[in-house]
């Protein structure tokens, strides 16, 4: 969604065709591209009724104090065993980018990882970087991924701070024993460090990983709202700072050209918050597998839901049974 935030900002500028053309080239050139992001070999075909574009958007926990994504990255995005995907969202933009449907896949989902047997889905990135993660998600959902976008926690903090913090309504007070943090009920404007701790919390929450996903989706809506609020033709310097912050923190596959960004700009001008829908992969149960907490997905329902949104239907809300 941070990639979408970039093109949404460009679209909101209202500069006309010439201005948008210049802006997408200027800022598009600054977006870091990932070479060889997609897997070799056979991949799912686009469905017969498929319309629009599907993105796999990932938040990576690299355990690094240095950036691994965006144009300021000073450390490798992927090195075997050093990073795991922490947030996974399959986002489908409908024809003309007038609707956006997102299905979140929990990091603890127990899935088949090609060439590695079964494990938590976040291990796919650790073992094989973007290509293995994309292959795993495509095999799980039956949906072909058109583009890949990634941001690490360093970039997440930077982007949150760039908008001056993000207002978040905490539904109830909680304590996270793993991060040693208290979260108080009410609306708070969180800076980058606070927001990162908030969206990463799962210990101390009744719903665990599912509550964490709810928080991530909630934060995303608020962040996009703040990004929109920062953009103003009357404040070109503020707009430039926002665009700079986004391009500084996000990496995308090298198949996403500036022309692709430009097409998104024109489409996303008509996308409103009410047109964005969120759901979570349907879960059958949780269990311990080889000493690890894991979530067992209803794979048939997940595939049906993902293939439905690829065809333009809104996602159905998932959850535990």
PDB file of C-alpha atoms in Angstrom:
ATOM      1  CA  UNK A   1       0.000   0.000   0.000  1.00  0.00           C
ATOM      2  CA  UNK A   2       2.990   2.310   0.374  1.00  0.00           C
ATOM      3  CA  UNK A   3       3.588   1.976  -3.343  1.00  0.00           C
ATOM      4  CA  UNK A   4      -0.046   2.904  -3.828  1.00  0.00           C
ATOM      5  CA  UNK A   5       0.449   5.824  -1.451  1.00  0.00           C
ATOM      6  CA  UNK A   6       3.173   7.121  -3.768  1.00  0.00           C
ATOM      7  CA  UNK A   7       0.972   7.125  -6.847  1.00  0.00           C
ATOM      8  CA  UNK A   8      -2.003   8.414  -4.870  1.00  0.00           C
ATOM      9  CA  UNK A   9       0.040  11.434  -3.840  1.00  0.00           C
ATOM     10  CA  UNK A  10       1.039  12.058  -7.444  1.00  0.00           C
ATOM     11  CA  UNK A  11      -2.576  11.768  -8.538  1.00  0.00           C
ATOM     12  CA  UNK A  12      -3.736  14.228  -5.898  1.00  0.00           C
ATOM     13  CA  UNK A  13      -1.401  16.910  -7.136  1.00  0.00           C
ATOM     14  CA  UNK A  14      -3.851  17.909  -9.857  1.00  0.00           C
ATOM     15  CA  UNK A  15      -1.029  19.205 -12.037  1.00  0.00           C
ATOM     16  CA  UNK A  16      -2.516  18.173 -15.363  1.00  0.00           C
ATOM     17  CA  UNK A  17      -1.089  15.703 -17.841  1.00  0.00           C
ATOM     18  CA  UNK A  18       2.231  17.504 -18.286  1.00  0.00           C
ATOM     19  CA  UNK A  19       2.811  17.837 -14.556  1.00  0.00           C
ATOM     20  CA  UNK A  20       1.896  14.246 -13.781  1.00  0.00           C
ATOM     21  CA  UNK A  21       4.135  13.076 -16.649  1.00  0.00           C
ATOM     22  CA  UNK A  22       7.071  14.993 -15.178  1.00  0.00           C
ATOM     23  CA  UNK A  23       6.345  13.943 -11.587  1.00  0.00           C
ATOM     24  CA  UNK A  24       6.036  10.231 -12.322  1.00  0.00           C
ATOM     25  CA  UNK A  25       9.304  10.260 -14.246  1.00  0.00           C
ATOM     26  CA  UNK A  26      11.125  12.373 -11.683  1.00  0.00           C
ATOM     27  CA  UNK A  27       9.962  10.474  -8.604  1.00  0.00           C
ATOM     28  CA  UNK A  28       9.564   7.149 -10.369  1.00  0.00           C
ATOM     29  CA  UNK A  29      13.272   7.232 -11.205  1.00  0.00           C
ATOM     30  CA  UNK A  30      13.968   7.507  -7.482  1.00  0.00           C
ATOM     31  CA  UNK A  31      12.030   4.366  -6.529  1.00  0.00           C
ATOM     32  CA  UNK A  32      14.420   1.491  -5.868  1.00  0.00           C
ATOM     33  CA  UNK A  33      13.860  -1.477  -8.199  1.00  0.00           C
ATOM     34  CA  UNK A  34      14.448  -5.117  -7.217  1.00  0.00           C
ATOM     35  CA  UNK A  35      16.054  -7.198  -9.971  1.00  0.00           C
ATOM     36  CA  UNK A  36      14.920 -10.788 -10.565  1.00  0.00           C
ATOM     37  CA  UNK A  37      12.057 -10.499  -8.055  1.00  0.00           C
ATOM     38  CA  UNK A  38       9.855 -13.097  -9.742  1.00  0.00           C
ATOM     39  CA  UNK A  39      10.342 -16.868  -9.738  1.00  0.00           C
ATOM     40  CA  UNK A  40      11.519 -18.809 -12.769  1.00  0.00           C
ATOM     41  CA  UNK A  41       9.448 -21.630 -14.198  1.00  0.00           C
ATOM     42  CA  UNK A  42       5.710 -22.082 -14.378  1.00  0.00           C
ATOM     43  CA  UNK A  43       3.390 -19.645 -12.653  1.00  0.00           C
ATOM     44  CA  UNK A  44      -0.398 -19.368 -12.382  1.00  0.00           C
ATOM     45  CA  UNK A  45      -1.975 -17.876 -15.493  1.00  0.00           C
ATOM     46  CA  UNK A  46      -4.198 -14.862 -15.162  1.00  0.00           C
ATOM     47  CA  UNK A  47      -7.752 -16.100 -14.585  1.00  0.00           C
ATOM     48  CA  UNK A  48     -10.137 -16.047 -17.528  1.00  0.00           C
ATOM     49  CA  UNK A  49     -12.232 -13.393 -15.790  1.00  0.00           C
ATOM     50  CA  UNK A  50      -9.244 -11.587 -14.226  1.00  0.00           C
ATOM     51  CA  UNK A  51      -9.283  -7.807 -14.436  1.00  0.00           C
ATOM     52  CA  UNK A  52      -6.963  -5.208 -12.962  1.00  0.00           C
ATOM     53  CA  UNK A  53      -3.570  -5.599 -11.277  1.00  0.00           C
ATOM     54  CA  UNK A  54      -2.452  -7.707  -8.305  1.00  0.00           C
ATOM     55  CA  UNK A  55       0.334  -6.617  -5.957  1.00  0.00           C
ATOM     56  CA  UNK A  56       2.079  -8.575  -3.212  1.00  0.00           C
ATOM     57  CA  UNK A  57       3.053  -5.993  -0.595  1.00  0.00           C
ATOM     58  CA  UNK A  58       5.418  -7.015   2.174  1.00  0.00           C
ATOM     59  CA  UNK A  59       6.784  -5.590   5.400  1.00  0.00           C
ATOM     60  CA  UNK A  60      10.155  -7.126   6.238  1.00  0.00           C
ATOM     61  CA  UNK A  61      11.722  -7.587   9.655  1.00  0.00           C
ATOM     62  CA  UNK A  62      15.438  -7.565   8.857  1.00  0.00           C
ATOM     63  CA  UNK A  63      16.650  -7.057  12.443  1.00  0.00           C
ATOM     64  CA  UNK A  64      18.981  -4.460  10.943  1.00  0.00           C
ATOM     65  CA  UNK A  65      19.564  -0.937  12.200  1.00  0.00           C
ATOM     66  CA  UNK A  66      20.377   0.078   8.611  1.00  0.00           C
ATOM     67  CA  UNK A  67      17.823   0.435   5.811  1.00  0.00           C
ATOM     68  CA  UNK A  68      17.359  -2.535   3.471  1.00  0.00           C
ATOM     69  CA  UNK A  69      14.637  -1.042   1.246  1.00  0.00           C
ATOM     70  CA  UNK A  70      14.312   2.175  -0.722  1.00  0.00           C
ATOM     71  CA  UNK A  71      16.965   4.255  -2.413  1.00  0.00           C
ATOM     72  CA  UNK A  72      18.859   4.823   0.855  1.00  0.00           C
ATOM     73  CA  UNK A  73      19.333   1.104   1.503  1.00  0.00           C
ATOM     74  CA  UNK A  74      22.861   0.353   2.699  1.00  0.00           C
ATOM     75  CA  UNK A  75      22.291  -3.337   3.442  1.00  0.00           C
ATOM     76  CA  UNK A  76      21.042  -6.180   1.229  1.00  0.00           C
ATOM     77  CA  UNK A  77      17.280  -6.590   1.016  1.00  0.00           C
ATOM     78  CA  UNK A  78      17.696 -10.334   1.320  1.00  0.00           C
ATOM     79  CA  UNK A  79      20.394 -12.618   2.663  1.00  0.00           C
ATOM     80  CA  UNK A  80      19.705 -16.257   3.467  1.00  0.00           C
ATOM     81  CA  UNK A  81      18.313 -16.630   6.993  1.00  0.00           C
ATOM     82  CA  UNK A  82      18.703 -12.949   7.899  1.00  0.00           C
ATOM     83  CA  UNK A  83      15.214 -11.571   7.185  1.00  0.00           C
ATOM     84  CA  UNK A  84      11.634 -12.763   7.402  1.00  0.00           C
ATOM     85  CA  UNK A  85       8.465 -11.239   6.026  1.00  0.00           C
ATOM     86  CA  UNK A  86       6.434  -9.835   8.890  1.00  0.00           C
ATOM     87  CA  UNK A  87       3.415  -8.471   7.009  1.00  0.00           C
ATOM     88  CA  UNK A  88       1.886  -9.912   3.834  1.00  0.00           C
ATOM     89  CA  UNK A  89      -0.904  -8.261   1.885  1.00  0.00           C
ATOM     90  CA  UNK A  90      -2.258  -9.376  -1.468  1.00  0.00           C
ATOM     91  CA  UNK A  91      -3.771  -6.236  -3.004  1.00  0.00           C
ATOM     92  CA  UNK A  92      -5.890  -6.253  -6.137  1.00  0.00           C
ATOM     93  CA  UNK A  93      -6.712  -3.025  -7.961  1.00  0.00           C
ATOM     94  CA  UNK A  94      -9.788  -3.311 -10.104  1.00  0.00           C
ATOM     95  CA  UNK A  95     -10.033  -2.053 -13.702  1.00  0.00           C
ATOM     96  CA  UNK A  96      -9.210   1.626 -13.869  1.00  0.00           C
ATOM     97  CA  UNK A  97      -7.917   1.425 -10.272  1.00  0.00           C
ATOM     98  CA  UNK A  98     -11.376   2.390  -8.991  1.00  0.00           C
ATOM     99  CA  UNK A  99     -11.482  -0.336  -6.320  1.00  0.00           C
ATOM    100  CA  UNK A 100      -8.847  -1.874  -4.067  1.00  0.00           C
ATOM    101  CA  UNK A 101      -9.276  -5.230  -2.303  1.00  0.00           C
ATOM    102  CA  UNK A 102      -6.740  -6.478   0.222  1.00  0.00           C
ATOM    103  CA  UNK A 103      -6.346  -9.933   1.739  1.00  0.00           C
ATOM    104  CA  UNK A 104      -3.896 -10.145   4.644  1.00  0.00           C
ATOM    105  CA  UNK A 105      -2.060 -13.445   5.111  1.00  0.00           C
ATOM    106  CA  UNK A 106      -0.889 -14.005   8.694  1.00  0.00           C
ATOM    107  CA  UNK A 107       2.860 -14.523   9.114  1.00  0.00           C
ATOM    108  CA  UNK A 108       2.226 -17.683  11.167  1.00  0.00           C
ATOM    109  CA  UNK A 109       0.223 -19.381   8.397  1.00  0.00           C
ATOM    110  CA  UNK A 110       1.470 -22.966   7.958  1.00  0.00           C
ATOM    111  CA  UNK A 111       1.879 -23.517   4.218  1.00  0.00           C
ATOM    112  CA  UNK A 112       3.780 -25.528   1.641  1.00  0.00           C
ATOM    113  CA  UNK A 113       6.980 -23.745   0.596  1.00  0.00           C
ATOM    114  CA  UNK A 114       8.297 -25.019  -2.742  1.00  0.00           C
ATOM    115  CA  UNK A 115      11.458 -27.045  -2.258  1.00  0.00           C
ATOM    116  CA  UNK A 116      11.323 -26.786   1.539  1.00  0.00           C
ATOM    117  CA  UNK A 117       8.313 -28.785   2.699  1.00  0.00           C
ATOM    118  CA  UNK A 118       5.870 -27.038   5.030  1.00  0.00           C
ATOM    119  CA  UNK A 119       6.630 -24.145   7.371  1.00  0.00           C
ATOM    120  CA  UNK A 120       5.352 -20.733   8.412  1.00  0.00           C
ATOM    121  CA  UNK A 121       4.874 -18.535   5.386  1.00  0.00           C
ATOM    122  CA  UNK A 122       7.312 -15.912   6.682  1.00  0.00           C
ATOM    123  CA  UNK A 123      10.142 -18.453   6.279  1.00  0.00           C
ATOM    124  CA  UNK A 124       9.761 -18.302   2.478  1.00  0.00           C
ATOM    125  CA  UNK A 125      11.378 -14.859   2.308  1.00  0.00           C
ATOM    126  CA  UNK A 126      14.103 -15.959   4.721  1.00  0.00           C
ATOM    127  CA  UNK A 127      14.992 -18.979   2.594  1.00  0.00           C
ATOM    128  CA  UNK A 128      14.615 -17.602  -0.907  1.00  0.00           C
ATOM    129  CA  UNK A 129      13.912 -13.866  -0.915  1.00  0.00           C
ATOM    130  CA  UNK A 130      11.205 -12.303  -3.119  1.00  0.00           C
ATOM    131  CA  UNK A 131      11.099 -15.094  -5.760  1.00  0.00           C
ATOM    132  CA  UNK A 132      10.383 -17.871  -3.246  1.00  0.00           C
ATOM    133  CA  UNK A 133       7.873 -15.739  -1.336  1.00  0.00           C
ATOM    134  CA  UNK A 134       6.001 -14.859  -4.538  1.00  0.00           C
ATOM    135  CA  UNK A 135       6.050 -18.502  -5.640  1.00  0.00           C
ATOM    136  CA  UNK A 136       4.715 -19.585  -2.227  1.00  0.00           C
ATOM    137  CA  UNK A 137       1.874 -17.031  -2.267  1.00  0.00           C
ATOM    138  CA  UNK A 138       0.931 -17.849  -5.861  1.00  0.00           C
ATOM    139  CA  UNK A 139       0.859 -21.576  -5.074  1.00  0.00           C
ATOM    140  CA  UNK A 140      -1.237 -20.919  -1.962  1.00  0.00           C
ATOM    141  CA  UNK A 141      -3.774 -18.571  -3.552  1.00  0.00           C
ATOM    142  CA  UNK A 142      -3.792 -19.625  -7.197  1.00  0.00           C
ATOM    143  CA  UNK A 143      -3.500 -15.949  -8.157  1.00  0.00           C
ATOM    144  CA  UNK A 144      -0.710 -14.535 -10.306  1.00  0.00           C
ATOM    145  CA  UNK A 145       1.205 -11.637  -8.731  1.00  0.00           C
ATOM    146  CA  UNK A 146       1.794  -8.780 -11.184  1.00  0.00           C
ATOM    147  CA  UNK A 147       3.985  -6.565  -8.997  1.00  0.00           C
ATOM    148  CA  UNK A 148       5.916  -6.789  -5.736  1.00  0.00           C
ATOM    149  CA  UNK A 149       6.536  -4.010  -3.203  1.00  0.00           C
ATOM    150  CA  UNK A 150       8.473  -4.124   0.072  1.00  0.00           C
ATOM    151  CA  UNK A 151       9.356  -1.865   2.985  1.00  0.00           C
ATOM    152  CA  UNK A 152      11.402  -2.655   6.085  1.00  0.00           C
ATOM    153  CA  UNK A 153      10.758  -1.417   9.610  1.00  0.00           C
ATOM    154  CA  UNK A 154      13.371   1.303   9.256  1.00  0.00           C
ATOM    155  CA  UNK A 155      11.405   2.679   6.302  1.00  0.00           C
ATOM    156  CA  UNK A 156       8.104   2.275   8.161  1.00  0.00           C
ATOM    157  CA  UNK A 157       9.375   4.462  11.006  1.00  0.00           C
ATOM    158  CA  UNK A 158      10.778   7.049   8.594  1.00  0.00           C
ATOM    159  CA  UNK A 159       7.580   7.332   6.582  1.00  0.00           C
ATOM    160  CA  UNK A 160       5.418   7.653   9.712  1.00  0.00           C
ATOM    161  CA  UNK A 161       7.650  10.429  11.021  1.00  0.00           C
ATOM    162  CA  UNK A 162       7.615  12.146   7.616  1.00  0.00           C
ATOM    163  CA  UNK A 163       3.856  12.769   7.899  1.00  0.00           C
ATOM    164  CA  UNK A 164       4.288  14.111  11.428  1.00  0.00           C
ATOM    165  CA  UNK A 165       2.880  11.007  13.080  1.00  0.00           C
ATOM    166  CA  UNK A 166      -0.326   9.088  12.451  1.00  0.00           C
ATOM    167  CA  UNK A 167      -3.495   9.314  14.599  1.00  0.00           C
ATOM    168  CA  UNK A 168      -4.533   5.866  15.815  1.00  0.00           C
ATOM    169  CA  UNK A 169      -7.515   4.962  17.985  1.00  0.00           C
ATOM    170  CA  UNK A 170      -6.520   2.215  20.420  1.00  0.00           C
ATOM    171  CA  UNK A 171      -9.738   0.310  21.258  1.00  0.00           C
ATOM    172  CA  UNK A 172      -8.625  -0.900  24.686  1.00  0.00           C
ATOM    173  CA  UNK A 173      -5.587  -0.699  26.948  1.00  0.00           C
ATOM    174  CA  UNK A 174      -3.049  -3.518  26.753  1.00  0.00           C
ATOM    175  CA  UNK A 175       0.488  -4.456  27.702  1.00  0.00           C
ATOM    176  CA  UNK A 176       2.949  -6.169  25.375  1.00  0.00           C
ATOM    177  CA  UNK A 177       5.310  -8.283  27.518  1.00  0.00           C
ATOM    178  CA  UNK A 178       7.617  -8.945  24.573  1.00  0.00           C
ATOM    179  CA  UNK A 179       8.190  -5.277  23.732  1.00  0.00           C
ATOM    180  CA  UNK A 180       7.640  -4.099  27.334  1.00  0.00           C
ATOM    181  CA  UNK A 181       5.180  -1.455  26.193  1.00  0.00           C
ATOM    182  CA  UNK A 182       1.820  -0.233  27.458  1.00  0.00           C
ATOM    183  CA  UNK A 183      -0.852   0.941  25.002  1.00  0.00           C
ATOM    184  CA  UNK A 184      -3.604   3.121  26.465  1.00  0.00           C
ATOM    185  CA  UNK A 185      -7.127   3.206  25.070  1.00  0.00           C
ATOM    186  CA  UNK A 186      -7.993   6.356  23.156  1.00  0.00           C
ATOM    187  CA  UNK A 187      -6.787   8.280  20.120  1.00  0.00           C
ATOM    188  CA  UNK A 188      -3.072   9.009  19.969  1.00  0.00           C
ATOM    189  CA  UNK A 189      -0.825  10.511  17.321  1.00  0.00           C
ATOM    190  CA  UNK A 190       1.987   7.984  17.121  1.00  0.00           C
ATOM    191  CA  UNK A 191       5.478   8.676  15.845  1.00  0.00           C
ATOM    192  CA  UNK A 192       7.425   6.075  13.899  1.00  0.00           C
ATOM    193  CA  UNK A 193       8.727   4.089  16.874  1.00  0.00           C
ATOM    194  CA  UNK A 194       5.369   4.063  18.667  1.00  0.00           C
ATOM    195  CA  UNK A 195       3.488   3.092  15.511  1.00  0.00           C
ATOM    196  CA  UNK A 196       5.911   0.276  14.749  1.00  0.00           C
ATOM    197  CA  UNK A 197       5.497  -1.167  18.235  1.00  0.00           C
ATOM    198  CA  UNK A 198       1.703  -0.850  17.909  1.00  0.00           C
ATOM    199  CA  UNK A 199       1.380  -2.672  14.570  1.00  0.00           C
ATOM    200  CA  UNK A 200       3.801  -5.384  15.695  1.00  0.00           C
ATOM    201  CA  UNK A 201       2.059  -6.206  18.983  1.00  0.00           C
ATOM    202  CA  UNK A 202       0.403  -9.604  19.239  1.00  0.00           C
ATOM    203  CA  UNK A 203       1.311 -10.629  22.794  1.00  0.00           C
ATOM    204  CA  UNK A 204      -1.172  -9.278  25.300  1.00  0.00           C
ATOM    205  CA  UNK A 205      -3.986  -9.161  22.729  1.00  0.00           C
ATOM    206  CA  UNK A 206      -6.946 -11.519  23.001  1.00  0.00           C
ATOM    207  CA  UNK A 207      -6.887 -12.284  19.271  1.00  0.00           C
ATOM    208  CA  UNK A 208      -3.109 -12.503  18.978  1.00  0.00           C
ATOM    209  CA  UNK A 209      -1.996 -12.458  15.343  1.00  0.00           C
ATOM    210  CA  UNK A 210      -5.498 -11.649  14.063  1.00  0.00           C
ATOM    211  CA  UNK A 211      -5.727  -8.571  16.278  1.00  0.00           C
ATOM    212  CA  UNK A 212      -2.306  -7.549  14.998  1.00  0.00           C
ATOM    213  CA  UNK A 213      -3.533  -7.744  11.414  1.00  0.00           C
ATOM    214  CA  UNK A 214      -6.581  -5.625  12.336  1.00  0.00           C
ATOM    215  CA  UNK A 215      -4.167  -3.022  13.716  1.00  0.00           C
ATOM    216  CA  UNK A 216      -2.072  -3.060  10.560  1.00  0.00           C
ATOM    217  CA  UNK A 217      -5.128  -2.529   8.375  1.00  0.00           C
ATOM    218  CA  UNK A 218      -6.400   0.218  10.671  1.00  0.00           C
ATOM    219  CA  UNK A 219      -3.019   1.955  10.638  1.00  0.00           C
ATOM    220  CA  UNK A 220      -2.798   1.713   6.862  1.00  0.00           C
ATOM    221  CA  UNK A 221      -6.112   3.519   6.398  1.00  0.00           C
ATOM    222  CA  UNK A 222      -4.965   6.292   8.731  1.00  0.00           C
ATOM    223  CA  UNK A 223      -1.517   6.557   7.123  1.00  0.00           C
ATOM    224  CA  UNK A 224      -2.959   6.953   3.625  1.00  0.00           C
ATOM    225  CA  UNK A 225      -5.258   9.643   5.033  1.00  0.00           C
ATOM    226  CA  UNK A 226      -2.260  11.484   6.487  1.00  0.00           C
ATOM    227  CA  UNK A 227      -0.366  11.177   3.206  1.00  0.00           C
ATOM    228  CA  UNK A 228      -3.359  12.668   1.391  1.00  0.00           C
ATOM    229  CA  UNK A 229      -3.514  15.463   3.957  1.00  0.00           C
ATOM    230  CA  UNK A 230       0.134  16.359   3.406  1.00  0.00           C
ATOM    231  CA  UNK A 231      -0.343  16.893  -0.318  1.00  0.00           C
ATOM    232  CA  UNK A 232      -1.224  20.383  -1.474  1.00  0.00           C
ATOM    233  CA  UNK A 233      -0.500  22.337  -4.626  1.00  0.00           C
ATOM    234  CA  UNK A 234      -0.296  25.381  -2.330  1.00  0.00           C
ATOM    235  CA  UNK A 235       2.512  23.685  -0.375  1.00  0.00           C
ATOM    236  CA  UNK A 236       4.893  22.283  -2.991  1.00  0.00           C
ATOM    237  CA  UNK A 237       7.686  21.879  -0.446  1.00  0.00           C
ATOM    238  CA  UNK A 238       5.504  19.758   1.837  1.00  0.00           C
ATOM    239  CA  UNK A 239       4.414  17.669  -1.125  1.00  0.00           C
ATOM    240  CA  UNK A 240       8.022  17.219  -2.237  1.00  0.00           C
ATOM    241  CA  UNK A 241       8.989  16.094   1.269  1.00  0.00           C
ATOM    242  CA  UNK A 242       6.223  13.488   1.226  1.00  0.00           C
ATOM    243  CA  UNK A 243       7.153  12.140  -2.186  1.00  0.00           C
ATOM    244  CA  UNK A 244      10.787  12.071  -1.157  1.00  0.00           C
ATOM    245  CA  UNK A 245       9.949  10.129   2.019  1.00  0.00           C
ATOM    246  CA  UNK A 246       7.982   7.502   0.085  1.00  0.00           C
ATOM    247  CA  UNK A 247      10.567   7.022  -2.644  1.00  0.00           C
ATOM    248  CA  UNK A 248      13.282   6.867   0.017  1.00  0.00           C
ATOM    249  CA  UNK A 249      11.716   3.915   1.834  1.00  0.00           C
ATOM    250  CA  UNK A 250      10.003   1.621  -0.711  1.00  0.00           C
ATOM    251  CA  UNK A 251      11.409  -0.912  -3.197  1.00  0.00           C
ATOM    252  CA  UNK A 252       9.449  -2.498  -6.062  1.00  0.00           C
ATOM    253  CA  UNK A 253      10.108  -5.141  -8.701  1.00  0.00           C
ATOM    254  CA  UNK A 254      12.115  -3.965 -11.704  1.00  0.00           C
ATOM    255  CA  UNK A 255       9.209  -4.832 -13.993  1.00  0.00           C
ATOM    256  CA  UNK A 256       7.257  -1.866 -12.614  1.00  0.00           C
ATOM    257  CA  UNK A 257       8.137   0.922 -15.001  1.00  0.00           C
ATOM    258  CA  UNK A 258       7.546   4.646 -14.657  1.00  0.00           C
ATOM    259  CA  UNK A 259       4.829   4.139 -17.255  1.00  0.00           C
ATOM    260  CA  UNK A 260       3.115   1.666 -14.907  1.00  0.00           C
ATOM    261  CA  UNK A 261       3.287   4.269 -12.147  1.00  0.00           C
ATOM    262  CA  UNK A 262       1.844   6.873 -14.483  1.00  0.00           C
ATOM    263  CA  UNK A 263      -1.066   4.608 -15.401  1.00  0.00           C
ATOM    264  CA  UNK A 264      -1.757   4.079 -11.712  1.00  0.00           C
ATOM    265  CA  UNK A 265      -1.700   7.824 -11.141  1.00  0.00           C
ATOM    266  CA  UNK A 266      -4.502   8.438 -13.599  1.00  0.00           C
ATOM    267  CA  UNK A 267      -6.541   5.521 -12.274  1.00  0.00           C
ATOM    268  CA  UNK A 268      -6.124   6.183  -8.559  1.00  0.00           C
ATOM    269  CA  UNK A 269      -7.354   9.766  -8.821  1.00  0.00           C
ATOM    270  CA  UNK A 270     -10.868   8.295  -8.556  1.00  0.00           C
ATOM    271  CA  UNK A 271     -10.172   5.844  -5.726  1.00  0.00           C
ATOM    272  CA  UNK A 272     -11.685   6.789  -2.353  1.00  0.00           C
ATOM    273  CA  UNK A 273     -11.394   5.214   1.085  1.00  0.00           C
ATOM    274  CA  UNK A 274     -14.875   3.737   0.697  1.00  0.00           C
ATOM    275  CA  UNK A 275     -13.615   1.842  -2.355  1.00  0.00           C
ATOM    276  CA  UNK A 276     -10.922   0.017  -0.337  1.00  0.00           C
ATOM    277  CA  UNK A 277     -11.881  -3.323   1.229  1.00  0.00           C
ATOM    278  CA  UNK A 278      -9.896  -5.435   3.695  1.00  0.00           C
ATOM    279  CA  UNK A 279     -10.130  -9.086   4.681  1.00  0.00           C
ATOM    280  CA  UNK A 280      -7.956 -11.690   6.395  1.00  0.00           C
ATOM    281  CA  UNK A 281      -7.187 -15.189   5.146  1.00  0.00           C
ATOM    282  CA  UNK A 282      -9.759 -17.611   6.640  1.00  0.00           C
ATOM    283  CA  UNK A 283      -8.330 -19.644   9.526  1.00  0.00           C
ATOM    284  CA  UNK A 284      -9.491 -23.080  10.626  1.00  0.00           C
ATOM    285  CA  UNK A 285      -7.521 -23.340  13.882  1.00  0.00           C
ATOM    286  CA  UNK A 286      -4.192 -22.734  15.584  1.00  0.00           C
ATOM    287  CA  UNK A 287      -1.890 -25.509  16.742  1.00  0.00           C
ATOM    288  CA  UNK A 288       1.682 -26.266  17.758  1.00  0.00           C
ATOM    289  CA  UNK A 289       3.754 -27.835  14.971  1.00  0.00           C
ATOM    290  CA  UNK A 290       7.332 -28.884  15.655  1.00  0.00           C
ATOM    291  CA  UNK A 291       7.350 -26.623  18.681  1.00  0.00           C
ATOM    292  CA  UNK A 292       6.040 -23.614  16.741  1.00  0.00           C
ATOM    293  CA  UNK A 293       2.751 -21.764  17.049  1.00  0.00           C
ATOM    294  CA  UNK A 294       1.055 -22.019  13.644  1.00  0.00           C
ATOM    295  CA  UNK A 295      -2.223 -21.063  11.998  1.00  0.00           C
ATOM    296  CA  UNK A 296      -3.977 -23.573   9.745  1.00  0.00           C
ATOM    297  CA  UNK A 297      -5.730 -21.844   6.857  1.00  0.00           C
ATOM    298  CA  UNK A 298      -8.858 -22.877   5.043  1.00  0.00           C
ATOM    299  CA  UNK A 299      -7.000 -23.094   1.748  1.00  0.00           C
ATOM    300  CA  UNK A 300     -10.056 -23.771  -0.405  1.00  0.00           C
ATOM    301  CA  UNK A 301     -11.837 -20.669   0.914  1.00  0.00           C
ATOM    302  CA  UNK A 302      -8.681 -18.575   0.613  1.00  0.00           C
ATOM    303  CA  UNK A 303      -8.147 -19.579  -3.014  1.00  0.00           C
ATOM    304  CA  UNK A 304     -11.788 -18.927  -3.810  1.00  0.00           C
ATOM    305  CA  UNK A 305     -11.645 -15.489  -2.154  1.00  0.00           C
ATOM    306  CA  UNK A 306      -8.420 -14.461  -3.884  1.00  0.00           C
ATOM    307  CA  UNK A 307      -9.588 -15.658  -7.271  1.00  0.00           C
ATOM    308  CA  UNK A 308     -12.892 -13.860  -6.744  1.00  0.00           C
ATOM    309  CA  UNK A 309     -11.244 -10.496  -6.069  1.00  0.00           C
ATOM    310  CA  UNK A 310      -9.009 -11.061  -9.099  1.00  0.00           C
ATOM    311  CA  UNK A 311     -12.261 -11.176 -11.054  1.00  0.00           C
ATOM    312  CA  UNK A 312     -13.584  -8.017  -9.436  1.00  0.00           C
ATOM    313  CA  UNK A 313     -15.602  -9.330  -6.466  1.00  0.00           C
ATOM    314  CA  UNK A 314     -15.059  -7.792  -2.999  1.00  0.00           C
ATOM    315  CA  UNK A 315     -13.187  -9.983  -0.490  1.00  0.00           C
ATOM    316  CA  UNK A 316     -15.158 -11.811   2.183  1.00  0.00           C
ATOM    317  CA  UNK A 317     -14.000 -11.235   5.693  1.00  0.00           C
ATOM    318  CA  UNK A 318     -11.938 -14.124   7.081  1.00  0.00           C
ATOM    319  CA  UNK A 319     -11.344 -15.251  10.651  1.00  0.00           C
ATOM    320  CA  UNK A 320     -11.200 -18.149  13.004  1.00  0.00           C
ATOM    321  CA  UNK A 321     -13.898 -20.759  13.172  1.00  0.00           C
TER     322      UNK A 321
END
